Coordinates of C-alpha atoms and ligand atoms in Angstrom, one line a residue:
M1170 CA -89.1 192.9 -13.8
K1171 CA -88.2 192.0 -17.4
N1172 CA -84.7 190.8 -18.0
E1173 CA -84.1 193.1 -20.9
M1174 CA -85.2 196.5 -19.8
T1175 CA -84.7 199.5 -22.0
G1176 CA -83.9 203.0 -20.8
A1177 CA -87.4 204.1 -21.7
E1178 CA -88.9 201.2 -19.7
F1179 CA -86.7 201.9 -16.8
I1180 CA -87.8 205.5 -16.7
I1181 CA -91.5 204.5 -16.7
D1182 CA -90.8 201.8 -14.0
F1183 CA -89.0 204.4 -11.9
L1184 CA -92.0 206.8 -12.1
V1185 CA -94.5 204.0 -11.3
K1186 CA -92.4 203.2 -8.2
K1187 CA -92.4 206.8 -7.2
G1188 CA -96.2 206.7 -7.1
V1189 CA -96.8 208.8 -10.2
H1190 CA -100.3 208.1 -11.5
T1191 CA -100.8 210.7 -14.2
I1192 CA -98.5 212.3 -16.8
S1193 CA -99.4 215.1 -19.2
G1194 CA -97.6 215.5 -22.5
I1195 CA -97.3 215.3 -26.2
P1196 CA -95.4 212.6 -28.1
G1197 CA -93.0 213.1 -31.0
G1198 CA -90.2 211.3 -32.8
A1199 CA -87.6 211.9 -30.1
N1200 CA -89.7 210.5 -27.1
L1201 CA -91.6 207.7 -28.8
P1202 CA -89.7 204.9 -27.1
L1203 CA -90.8 206.5 -23.8
Y1204 CA -94.4 206.7 -24.9
D1205 CA -94.2 203.1 -26.1
A1206 CA -93.2 202.0 -22.6
L1207 CA -95.8 204.3 -21.0
Q1208 CA -98.6 202.7 -22.9
R1209 CA -97.8 199.4 -21.1
S1210 CA -97.7 200.9 -17.7
P1211 CA -100.5 201.7 -15.2
I1212 CA -99.8 205.4 -15.5
R1213 CA -102.6 207.5 -17.0
H1214 CA -101.5 209.7 -19.9
V1215 CA -103.3 213.0 -20.6
L1216 CA -102.8 214.3 -24.1
A1217 CA -102.5 218.0 -24.0
R1218 CA -103.0 220.2 -27.0
H1219 CA -99.8 222.2 -26.6
E1220 CA -96.7 221.4 -24.5
Q1221 CA -97.3 224.6 -22.4
G1222 CA -100.7 223.2 -21.5
A1223 CA -99.0 219.9 -20.5
G1224 CA -96.6 221.8 -18.3
F1225 CA -99.5 223.7 -16.6
I1226 CA -101.6 220.5 -16.2
A1227 CA -98.6 219.0 -14.3
Q1228 CA -98.4 222.1 -12.3
G1229 CA -102.1 222.1 -11.5
M1230 CA -101.8 218.5 -10.1
A1231 CA -98.7 219.6 -8.1
R1232 CA -100.2 222.8 -6.8
A1233 CA -103.5 221.1 -5.8
T1234 CA -101.9 218.1 -4.0
G1235 CA -98.3 219.1 -3.0
E1236 CA -97.0 216.0 -4.8
P1237 CA -94.8 216.3 -7.9
G1238 CA -96.3 216.8 -11.3
V1239 CA -94.8 215.0 -14.3
C1240 CA -94.9 216.0 -18.0
F1241 CA -93.4 214.7 -21.2
A1242 CA -92.4 216.6 -24.3
S1243 CA -90.5 215.8 -27.5
S1244 CA -87.3 217.5 -28.6
G1245 CA -87.0 220.9 -30.3
P1246 CA -90.3 222.8 -30.4
G1247 CA -91.7 220.4 -27.8
V1248 CA -89.1 221.6 -25.4
T1249 CA -89.4 225.3 -26.3
N1250 CA -93.2 225.1 -25.9
L1251 CA -92.8 223.6 -22.5
A1252 CA -90.4 226.3 -21.3
T1253 CA -92.9 228.9 -20.2
A1254 CA -94.7 226.5 -17.9
I1255 CA -91.4 225.4 -16.4
A1256 CA -90.2 229.0 -15.8
D1257 CA -93.6 229.6 -14.1
A1258 CA -93.1 226.5 -11.9
M1259 CA -89.6 227.8 -10.9
M1260 CA -91.0 231.2 -9.8
D1261 CA -93.6 229.7 -7.6
S1262 CA -91.5 226.7 -6.3
I1263 CA -93.7 224.0 -7.8
P1264 CA -92.2 220.5 -8.1
V1265 CA -92.5 219.4 -11.7
L1266 CA -90.4 216.7 -13.4
A1267 CA -90.2 217.4 -17.1
I1268 CA -88.8 214.5 -19.1
T1269 CA -88.0 215.4 -22.7
G1270 CA -86.9 213.4 -25.7
Q1271 CA -83.6 214.5 -27.4
V1272 CA -82.1 213.6 -30.8
P1273 CA -79.7 210.5 -30.6
T1274 CA -76.4 211.2 -29.0
S1275 CA -74.6 210.6 -32.3
L1276 CA -76.5 213.6 -33.7
I1277 CA -76.1 216.0 -30.9
G1278 CA -74.4 219.3 -32.0
T1279 CA -75.2 218.6 -35.7
D1280 CA -78.3 220.8 -35.9
A1281 CA -80.2 217.6 -36.4
F1282 CA -84.0 217.8 -37.1
Q1283 CA -85.7 219.1 -34.0
E1284 CA -82.5 219.5 -32.0
V1285 CA -82.4 222.3 -29.4
D1286 CA -80.1 222.6 -26.4
A1287 CA -82.8 221.7 -23.9
V1288 CA -80.4 221.8 -21.0
G1289 CA -79.1 225.2 -22.1
I1290 CA -82.7 226.6 -22.3
M1291 CA -83.9 225.0 -19.1
T1292 CA -80.9 225.5 -16.8
P1293 CA -81.8 229.1 -15.8
I1294 CA -85.4 228.2 -15.3
T1295 CA -85.1 225.0 -13.3
K1296 CA -83.5 223.8 -10.1
A1297 CA -81.5 221.5 -12.2
A1298 CA -81.4 220.3 -15.9
F1299 CA -79.6 217.1 -16.9
M1300 CA -79.0 215.4 -20.2
I1301 CA -78.5 211.6 -19.9
R1302 CA -75.3 210.9 -21.9
N1303 CA -74.9 207.3 -21.1
I1304 CA -77.4 204.5 -20.1
D1305 CA -75.1 203.7 -17.1
E1306 CA -76.0 207.0 -15.4
L1307 CA -79.7 206.9 -16.0
Q1308 CA -80.7 205.5 -12.6
E1309 CA -78.5 207.8 -10.6
R1310 CA -79.6 210.9 -12.6
L1311 CA -83.3 210.1 -12.2
E1312 CA -82.8 209.7 -8.4
E1313 CA -80.8 212.9 -8.3
A1314 CA -83.5 214.8 -10.3
Y1315 CA -86.2 213.6 -8.0
H1316 CA -84.2 214.5 -4.9
I1317 CA -83.4 218.0 -6.1
M1318 CA -87.0 218.6 -7.2
L1319 CA -88.3 218.0 -3.6
D1320 CA -85.3 218.9 -1.4
G1321 CA -85.7 222.0 0.6
R1322 CA -87.5 224.6 -1.5
P1323 CA -89.3 222.6 -4.2
G1324 CA -89.1 223.4 -7.9
P1325 CA -89.0 222.0 -11.5
V1326 CA -86.3 219.7 -12.8
L1327 CA -85.6 218.7 -16.4
V1328 CA -84.3 215.3 -17.6
D1329 CA -83.5 215.3 -21.3
V1330 CA -83.1 211.8 -22.7
P1331 CA -81.6 211.2 -26.2
K1332 CA -83.5 208.6 -28.2
D1333 CA -80.7 206.0 -28.3
I1334 CA -80.6 206.1 -24.5
Q1335 CA -84.3 205.4 -24.4
F1336 CA -83.7 202.4 -26.7
A1337 CA -80.5 201.2 -24.9
K1338 CA -80.5 198.1 -22.7
M1339 CA -80.1 198.9 -19.0
P1340 CA -76.9 197.4 -17.4
A1341 CA -77.6 194.4 -15.1
A1342 CA -76.9 196.3 -11.8
S1343 CA -79.5 198.9 -12.6
R1344 CA -82.1 196.3 -13.5
S1345 CA -82.2 195.0 -10.0
F1346 CA -82.6 198.6 -8.6
Q1347 CA -85.7 198.9 -6.5
A1348 CA -87.0 202.5 -6.1
P1349 CA -88.9 203.1 -2.9
S1350 CA -92.5 202.1 -3.5
K1351 CA -94.0 204.9 -1.3
P1352 CA -95.5 207.8 -3.2
A1353 CA -93.1 210.7 -3.0
T1354 CA -93.9 213.6 -0.8
F1355 CA -91.8 216.7 0.1
N1356 CA -88.7 216.1 2.0
R1357 CA -89.1 219.3 4.0
A1358 CA -85.6 219.3 5.5
P1359 CA -83.3 221.8 3.8
S1360 CA -80.2 220.4 2.3
N1361 CA -78.3 221.8 5.1
P1362 CA -80.6 221.8 8.1
T1363 CA -78.0 223.1 10.5
L1364 CA -77.5 226.2 8.4
S1365 CA -77.9 229.1 10.9
D1366 CA -75.7 231.7 9.4
S1367 CA -78.3 233.4 7.4
D1368 CA -77.8 236.7 9.0
I1369 CA -76.3 237.8 5.8
N1370 CA -77.4 241.4 5.3
T1371 CA -78.5 241.9 8.9
K1372 CA -78.3 245.5 10.1
D1373 CA -78.7 245.7 13.8
A1374 CA -75.4 244.8 15.4
E1375 CA -77.0 244.0 18.8
A1376 CA -79.9 242.1 17.3
S1377 CA -77.7 240.4 14.8
P1378 CA -77.0 236.9 16.0
P1379 CA -73.4 235.6 16.0
S1380 CA -73.1 233.9 12.6
K1381 CA -73.2 230.3 13.9
R1382 CA -76.0 230.8 16.4
S1383 CA -78.0 227.6 16.8
F1384 CA -81.5 227.1 15.7
Q1385 CA -82.7 227.1 19.3
D1386 CA -80.9 230.3 20.2
K1387 CA -82.5 232.0 17.2
V1388 CA -85.9 230.8 18.3
K1389 CA -85.3 232.2 21.8
A1390 CA -84.2 235.5 20.3
I1391 CA -87.4 235.6 18.2
V1392 CA -89.5 235.0 21.3
A1393 CA -87.7 237.8 23.0
M1394 CA -88.4 240.2 20.1
L1395 CA -92.1 239.1 20.1
Q1396 CA -92.3 239.9 23.7
E1397 CA -90.8 243.3 23.3
S1398 CA -93.0 244.2 20.4
K1399 CA -96.0 246.5 20.7
R1400 CA -97.1 246.3 17.1
P1401 CA -96.2 242.8 15.7
L1402 CA -97.4 241.6 12.4
I1403 CA -97.0 238.4 10.4
Y1404 CA -96.3 238.6 6.7
A1405 CA -96.9 235.0 5.3
G1406 CA -96.5 233.5 1.9
G1407 CA -96.4 230.4 -0.3
G1408 CA -93.6 228.9 1.8
I1409 CA -96.3 228.1 4.5
V1410 CA -98.2 226.1 1.9
H1411 CA -95.2 224.3 0.6
A1412 CA -94.1 223.4 4.2
G1413 CA -97.6 222.2 5.1
A1414 CA -97.4 224.6 8.1
T1415 CA -100.9 226.1 7.9
E1416 CA -102.0 224.7 11.3
E1417 CA -98.8 225.9 13.0
L1418 CA -99.3 229.4 11.5
R1419 CA -102.9 229.5 12.8
S1420 CA -101.8 228.4 16.2
L1421 CA -99.2 231.1 16.4
I1422 CA -101.6 233.7 15.3
D1423 CA -104.3 232.6 17.8
T1424 CA -101.8 232.1 20.7
L1425 CA -100.3 235.5 20.3
Q1426 CA -103.2 237.4 18.7
I1427 CA -100.9 238.7 16.0
P1428 CA -102.6 239.9 12.8
A1429 CA -101.4 238.4 9.5
A1430 CA -101.0 239.8 6.0
L1431 CA -100.8 237.3 3.2
T1432 CA -99.1 237.3 -0.2
L1433 CA -100.8 236.2 -3.3
M1434 CA -99.2 232.8 -2.9
G1435 CA -100.2 232.6 0.7
L1436 CA -103.9 233.2 0.2
G1437 CA -106.0 230.4 1.7
T1438 CA -103.6 229.6 4.5
L1439 CA -106.0 231.5 6.8
P1440 CA -109.7 231.3 6.3
E1441 CA -111.2 234.5 5.0
T1442 CA -113.3 234.8 8.1
H1443 CA -110.4 234.6 10.6
P1444 CA -110.6 237.9 12.5
L1445 CA -106.8 238.3 12.4
N1446 CA -106.6 237.7 8.6
L1447 CA -105.7 241.0 7.1
G1448 CA -105.9 239.7 3.6
M1449 CA -103.5 240.5 0.8
L1450 CA -100.7 243.1 1.0
G1451 CA -98.9 244.7 -1.8
M1452 CA -99.7 246.2 -5.2
H1453 CA -103.4 245.3 -5.1
G1454 CA -103.6 244.6 -1.4
N1455 CA -105.9 246.2 1.1
R1456 CA -105.1 249.8 2.0
S1457 CA -105.5 248.8 5.7
T1458 CA -103.1 245.9 5.3
N1459 CA -100.4 248.0 3.7
H1460 CA -100.8 250.7 6.3
A1461 CA -100.6 248.2 9.2
I1462 CA -97.3 247.0 7.8
E1463 CA -96.0 250.5 7.6
E1464 CA -96.9 251.0 11.3
A1465 CA -95.7 247.7 12.6
D1466 CA -92.7 247.6 14.9
L1467 CA -91.9 243.9 14.2
I1468 CA -92.6 241.9 11.1
L1469 CA -92.4 238.1 11.2
A1470 CA -91.8 237.2 7.5
L1471 CA -92.7 233.5 7.0
G1472 CA -92.1 231.7 3.7
V1473 CA -91.9 234.9 1.7
R1474 CA -89.4 236.5 -0.6
F1475 CA -90.0 240.3 -0.3
D1476 CA -91.1 240.3 -3.9
D1477 CA -91.7 243.7 -5.4
R1478 CA -95.4 243.1 -6.0
A1479 CA -95.7 242.5 -2.2
T1480 CA -93.4 245.2 -0.9
G1481 CA -93.8 248.0 -3.4
N1482 CA -90.7 250.1 -3.4
V1483 CA -88.7 247.8 -1.0
H1484 CA -86.8 250.7 0.5
T1485 CA -90.1 252.1 1.9
F1486 CA -91.4 248.7 3.0
A1487 CA -92.1 248.3 6.8
Q1488 CA -89.7 251.1 7.6
N1489 CA -90.6 251.2 11.3
A1490 CA -90.2 247.5 11.8
K1491 CA -87.5 245.0 12.8
I1492 CA -87.7 242.0 10.5
V1493 CA -87.5 238.4 11.4
H1494 CA -87.3 236.2 8.3
I1495 CA -87.8 232.4 8.3
D1496 CA -87.5 230.6 5.1
I1497 CA -86.2 227.2 3.8
D1498 CA -84.1 228.9 1.2
A1499 CA -81.1 230.6 2.6
S1500 CA -80.6 232.7 -0.5
E1501 CA -83.9 234.5 0.1
I1502 CA -82.8 235.8 3.5
G1503 CA -81.4 239.3 3.2
K1504 CA -81.8 239.2 -0.6
N1505 CA -84.2 242.1 -1.0
R1506 CA -84.4 243.4 2.5
S1507 CA -82.0 243.4 5.4
V1508 CA -83.3 241.5 8.5
E1509 CA -82.6 241.5 12.2
I1510 CA -82.9 237.7 12.5
G1511 CA -82.8 235.3 9.5
L1512 CA -83.6 231.7 10.2
C1513 CA -83.1 229.2 7.4
A1514 CA -85.4 226.4 8.4
D1515 CA -88.4 224.3 7.5
L1516 CA -91.3 226.4 8.5
K1517 CA -93.3 223.6 10.1
E1518 CA -90.3 222.8 12.3
A1519 CA -89.5 226.5 13.0
L1520 CA -93.1 227.4 13.9
T1521 CA -93.5 224.3 16.1
A1522 CA -90.3 225.3 17.9
L1523 CA -91.5 228.8 18.3
L1524 CA -94.9 227.6 19.7
H1525 CA -93.0 225.3 22.1
A1526 CA -90.7 228.1 23.2
L1527 CA -93.7 230.4 23.8
H1528 CA -95.3 227.8 26.1
G1529 CA -96.0 229.5 29.4
H1530 CA -96.1 232.9 27.7
E1531 CA -99.6 232.3 26.3
K1532 CA -100.7 235.7 27.3
P1533 CA -101.4 237.3 23.9
I1534 CA -98.5 239.5 22.9
G1535 CA -100.4 241.5 20.4
Q1536 CA -101.4 244.7 22.2
S1537 CA -105.1 245.3 22.3
S1538 CA -104.5 249.0 21.3
W1539 CA -102.7 247.7 18.2
L1540 CA -105.5 245.4 17.3
D1541 CA -108.0 248.2 17.9
H1542 CA -106.0 250.5 15.7
I1543 CA -106.0 247.9 12.9
E1544 CA -109.7 247.4 13.3
L1545 CA -110.1 251.2 12.7
L1546 CA -107.8 251.0 9.6
R1547 CA -109.9 248.2 8.2
K1548 CA -113.1 250.1 8.7
E1549 CA -111.6 252.8 6.4
D1550 CA -111.2 250.3 3.6
Y1551 CA -113.7 251.5 1.1
L1552 CA -115.8 249.6 -1.4
P1553 CA -117.9 251.8 -3.6
E1554 CA -121.6 250.8 -3.5
E1555 CA -121.8 251.0 -7.3
W1556 CA -119.4 248.1 -7.4
L1557 CA -121.4 246.0 -5.0
D1558 CA -124.8 246.9 -6.5
N1559 CA -123.9 246.0 -10.1
P1560 CA -124.2 242.2 -10.5
F1561 CA -121.9 242.4 -13.5
H1562 CA -119.1 244.2 -11.6
P1563 CA -116.3 241.7 -11.0
V1564 CA -116.3 242.6 -7.3
A1565 CA -120.0 241.7 -6.9
L1566 CA -119.6 238.7 -9.1
L1567 CA -116.7 237.2 -7.2
R1568 CA -118.2 238.0 -3.8
H1569 CA -121.4 236.1 -4.9
L1570 CA -119.3 233.3 -6.3
G1571 CA -117.4 233.0 -3.1
Q1572 CA -120.7 232.5 -1.3
I1573 CA -122.3 230.0 -3.6
A1574 CA -119.2 227.8 -4.4
P1575 CA -119.0 224.7 -2.3
A1576 CA -116.5 224.7 0.5
D1577 CA -114.1 222.3 -1.2
T1578 CA -113.9 224.3 -4.5
I1579 CA -110.5 224.8 -6.1
F1580 CA -110.2 228.1 -7.9
T1581 CA -107.7 228.7 -10.6
T1582 CA -107.1 232.1 -12.2
D1583 CA -105.4 233.5 -15.2
V1584 CA -103.4 236.7 -15.2
G1585 CA -104.8 240.2 -15.3
Q1586 CA -107.5 242.3 -13.6
H1587 CA -109.7 239.3 -13.0
Q1588 CA -106.9 237.6 -11.1
M1589 CA -106.4 240.5 -8.7
W1590 CA -110.2 240.9 -8.2
A1591 CA -110.3 237.1 -7.5
A1592 CA -107.4 237.4 -5.0
Q1593 CA -109.2 240.3 -3.3
H1594 CA -112.7 239.1 -3.1
L1595 CA -113.1 235.4 -3.3
S1596 CA -113.8 233.7 0.0
L1597 CA -111.0 231.1 0.3
R1598 CA -111.2 228.5 3.0
G1599 CA -108.0 226.5 2.8
P1600 CA -104.5 226.1 1.4
R1601 CA -104.1 224.9 -2.1
S1602 CA -107.6 226.1 -2.9
F1603 CA -106.4 229.1 -5.0
L1604 CA -104.0 228.2 -7.8
T1605 CA -102.6 231.2 -9.6
S1606 CA -99.4 232.2 -11.4
G1607 CA -97.7 234.4 -8.9
G1608 CA -94.1 235.1 -9.6
A1609 CA -94.2 234.7 -13.4
G1610 CA -97.8 236.0 -14.0
T1611 CA -98.3 233.8 -17.0
M1612 CA -101.4 234.4 -19.0
G1613 CA -102.7 231.0 -20.1
F1614 CA -102.1 229.3 -16.7
G1615 CA -105.7 229.1 -15.6
L1616 CA -107.4 226.6 -17.8
P1617 CA -104.6 223.9 -17.9
A1618 CA -104.0 224.3 -14.2
A1619 CA -107.7 223.7 -13.7
I1620 CA -107.4 220.5 -15.7
G1621 CA -104.5 219.4 -13.5
A1622 CA -106.5 220.2 -10.3
A1623 CA -109.5 218.3 -11.7
L1624 CA -107.4 215.2 -12.5
A1625 CA -106.1 215.2 -9.0
Y1626 CA -109.5 215.7 -7.4
P1627 CA -112.2 214.5 -9.8
E1628 CA -114.9 214.9 -7.2
R1629 CA -114.2 218.5 -6.2
P1630 CA -115.7 221.5 -8.0
I1631 CA -113.0 223.3 -10.0
I1632 CA -113.6 226.9 -11.1
C1633 CA -111.3 228.7 -13.5
I1634 CA -111.6 232.5 -13.5
T1635 CA -110.1 233.8 -16.7
G1636 CA -109.9 236.9 -18.9
D1637 CA -110.6 236.8 -22.6
G1638 CA -106.9 237.6 -23.3
S1639 CA -105.6 234.9 -21.0
L1640 CA -108.0 232.3 -22.3
F1641 CA -106.8 232.8 -25.8
M1642 CA -103.3 231.7 -24.8
N1643 CA -104.2 228.1 -24.0
L1644 CA -107.7 228.0 -25.6
A1645 CA -107.0 224.6 -27.2
E1646 CA -107.0 223.0 -23.7
L1647 CA -110.8 223.4 -23.7
S1648 CA -110.7 220.4 -25.9
T1649 CA -108.6 218.5 -23.4
A1650 CA -111.0 219.3 -20.6
A1651 CA -114.0 218.4 -22.6
E1652 CA -112.5 215.1 -23.8
L1653 CA -111.9 214.1 -20.2
N1654 CA -115.3 215.3 -19.2
L1655 CA -113.8 217.1 -16.2
N1656 CA -115.9 219.0 -13.7
I1657 CA -114.5 222.4 -14.6
K1658 CA -116.4 225.7 -14.8
V1659 CA -114.6 228.3 -16.9
L1660 CA -115.8 231.8 -16.1
V1661 CA -114.6 234.3 -18.8
F1662 CA -114.5 237.8 -17.4
N1663 CA -114.8 239.2 -20.9
N1664 CA -114.0 242.9 -21.3
N1665 CA -112.8 242.4 -24.9
H1666 CA -109.6 244.0 -23.8
L1667 CA -106.2 243.2 -22.2
G1668 CA -107.8 244.8 -19.1
L1669 CA -104.8 245.2 -16.8
V1670 CA -102.7 246.7 -19.5
R1671 CA -105.6 249.0 -20.4
Q1672 CA -105.8 250.1 -16.8
Q1673 CA -102.1 251.0 -16.8
Q1674 CA -102.4 253.0 -20.0
D1675 CA -105.4 254.7 -18.4
L1676 CA -103.6 255.6 -15.2
F1677 CA -100.0 256.0 -16.1
Y1678 CA -99.8 256.6 -19.9
Q1679 CA -102.3 259.5 -20.2
K1680 CA -105.0 257.3 -21.6
N1681 CA -103.0 256.6 -24.7
F1682 CA -104.8 253.3 -25.4
F1683 CA -102.9 251.1 -27.8
A1684 CA -102.8 247.4 -28.6
I1685 CA -105.2 246.4 -25.9
R1686 CA -108.5 245.9 -27.7
Y1687 CA -109.7 243.0 -29.8
D1688 CA -111.4 244.7 -32.8
R1689 CA -113.3 241.5 -33.6
P1690 CA -115.1 240.1 -30.5
T1691 CA -115.0 236.4 -30.2
D1692 CA -118.1 234.2 -29.6
Y1693 CA -116.6 232.2 -26.8
A1694 CA -119.7 230.1 -26.3
M1695 CA -119.6 229.0 -29.9
V1696 CA -115.9 228.2 -29.7
A1697 CA -116.3 226.3 -26.4
R1698 CA -119.3 224.3 -27.7
G1699 CA -117.2 223.4 -30.8
M1700 CA -114.7 221.8 -28.4
G1701 CA -117.3 219.9 -26.4
F1702 CA -118.2 222.3 -23.5
E1703 CA -121.6 223.4 -22.4
A1704 CA -121.4 227.1 -22.9
R1705 CA -123.4 230.3 -22.6
N1706 CA -122.8 233.9 -23.6
I1707 CA -124.5 235.9 -20.8
M1708 CA -126.4 239.1 -21.7
H1709 CA -126.7 242.1 -19.5
E1710 CA -130.4 241.7 -19.1
Q1711 CA -130.0 238.2 -17.7
N1712 CA -129.6 237.3 -14.0
V1713 CA -126.0 236.4 -13.9
G1714 CA -126.2 235.2 -10.3
E1715 CA -128.8 232.6 -11.1
I1716 CA -126.9 231.5 -14.2
L1717 CA -123.8 231.1 -12.1
E1718 CA -125.6 229.0 -9.5
A1719 CA -127.2 226.8 -12.2
A1720 CA -123.8 226.3 -13.9
L1721 CA -122.2 225.2 -10.6
S1722 CA -124.9 222.6 -10.0
E1723 CA -124.2 221.0 -13.4
N1724 CA -121.7 218.2 -13.6
G1725 CA -119.0 218.4 -16.3
P1726 CA -117.3 221.2 -18.2
V1727 CA -119.3 224.5 -18.5
L1728 CA -118.1 227.8 -19.9
L1729 CA -119.8 231.1 -19.1
N1730 CA -118.8 234.1 -21.1
I1731 CA -119.6 237.1 -18.8
P1732 CA -119.6 240.7 -20.2
I1733 CA -117.4 243.0 -18.1
D1734 CA -117.0 246.8 -18.5
E1735 CA -113.5 247.5 -19.7
E1736 CA -113.4 250.8 -17.9
Q1737 CA -113.4 249.3 -14.5
H1738 CA -110.1 249.5 -12.5
V1739 CA -108.9 246.9 -10.1
L1740 CA -108.1 249.0 -6.9
P1741 CA -106.3 249.6 -4.7
M1742 CA -103.3 249.8 -7.0
V1743 CA -99.8 250.9 -6.0
P1744 CA -98.3 252.8 -8.9
P1745 CA -95.0 251.1 -10.1
G1746 CA -92.0 252.2 -8.1
K1747 CA -94.1 253.8 -5.3
A1748 CA -94.5 252.8 -1.7
N1749 CA -97.4 250.6 -0.8
I1750 CA -99.0 253.3 1.3
Q1751 CA -99.2 255.5 -1.8
A1752 CA -101.8 253.3 -3.4
I1753 CA -104.5 254.7 -5.6
T1754 CA -107.7 253.7 -3.7
P1755 CA -111.3 253.6 -4.8
V1756 CA -112.0 256.8 -2.8
A1757 CA -109.3 258.7 -4.6
S1758 CA -110.4 257.6 -8.0
A1759 CA -114.2 258.1 -7.5
R1760 CA -115.4 259.9 -10.5
Ligands
TPP2116 C1 -97.9 235.4 -21.4 C2 -98.1 236.8 -21.0 N1 -98.0 237.8 -21.9 C3 -98.2 239.1 -21.6 C4 -98.5 239.4 -20.3 C5 -98.7 240.9 -19.9 N2 -100.1 241.1 -19.4 C6 -100.4 241.1 -18.1 S1 -102.0 241.2 -17.7 C7 -102.4 241.3 -19.4 C8 -103.8 241.4 -19.8 C9 -104.7 240.3 -19.4 O1 -105.9 240.3 -20.1 P1 -107.1 239.4 -19.8 O2 -106.6 238.0 -19.7 O3 -108.2 239.6 -20.8 O4 -107.5 239.8 -18.3 P2 -108.1 241.2 -17.8 O5 -106.9 242.0 -17.3 O6 -108.8 241.8 -18.9 O7 -108.9 240.8 -16.6 C10 -101.2 241.2 -20.2 C11 -101.2 241.3 -21.6 C12 -98.5 238.3 -19.3 N3 -98.8 238.5 -18.0 N4 -98.4 237.1 -19.7

């Protein structure tokens, strides 16, 4: 280590020691010392075209691997551009460390050039946001930021570093600091692992545990409830993925023969082909899945947050069921829905303990009549033949894509109809194989997230499913992907409309179509070629299936612009404010 280390050099050294290998970002006056130090480090820098892109590239790396993503931005507009990607990471519990430059401490509060209150902007949309006010606190703050980002439920953290602190010499004590050299992984233990009083908002006095009931007592109580239940159902979400508890979830399902409904963030935790995988619940979930939840007498809610897109009108959700909720974040338990048992715990540990406690009770708890009934419900799910027979219908396209894409493909999506069709119809084979903006629903996510995934896994096929509206939002990142020659296939589901908004105007605003159509269609192939992509505008008379297959077999970045009929609706759809079982289904809407 150099004797005279600056704050900027210390930050980079810290990141190297944490195992960070790639940082996305954009330099500017206020973070140039940091960039100067980065240049001399082994860390690879990816120059995004917009700070939002940099944030989503970091997210793509984090979502694909489970390890933290790191991004840099300069002060002022650099910070505000980054904010959307950070808010998005917060909603989906993605660990991202954003390090931003700030004007020198002597200028703070003077409305200096490119001064914004980064901490003020970021505090509500991060787990924590710090400004480093003194070089003496740099080391401690960085450690704290890293710890908070990964502790318990992961999420984004901001460290804002004034330029003079980046230049300042580190005090001698800090210079001898040795950060652990192991790459950082999630610390899955919650901050307070003994917390067992999460029966906040429990309703059944008998079922309610005494407030300090131990972890083991709660596990026993859950086993007893499972044994009593005639119609149990698992409702599993992104928390399973964050906890790395996919195997435990599958064991539980297989041991007890309990069917499982998945949230958007939980897709991929069970293979599509698993017989007890009921697929997605909620606003665009399967009719059968939403009905099964309505009829269940016990819901095991695992790593979920009873989000309105999953529950519909929450007062009508799973009305006939007792609820057991296991989550690492105590504040989620009882937040939107009262529960009989709430267990604040790491899901891997909790499911392992449950499986252990069930030992000797291997007889499947799920009643065969319940499973038969669900099978009947699933048979009633209806897919119109005209969807499947039309190769340009998104449902047919995505089903075909799911079949021809290699097993290790990572899909990313943008936000809109194409996203929901992808969630419904792609065949997903593993966790972290479907990266999508869930909680925030941020258009513009798909392409930079695909770049992040491709940086993390250069050998794997990466497919970004986007809409024309969403692609516009971070279009410039095509240039980043092409420059890096990443193996990304961008499939533009081009209906020349903001399709999901059009669908809502069609269904709920008496077809008063407004502000949803691009009057001047864009030649996406030409734009993409201009940025260095191989690109094709597909015509209706062409064989889209064959073109897709050919594109997948090519190495490097390819964009396919696929014409989609703007009148298609993504169904089922639960009208806003309604119960999940009141969904509009393809049968009801058949014209
Ligand atoms: C940044 C952002 N702005 C606005 C919205 C609201 N919104 C949700 S879906 C949608 C339309 C998406 O259009 P497109 O990407 O073309 O996809 P499509 O629905 O046509 O498949 C809009 C505007 C959003 N989710 N994100």
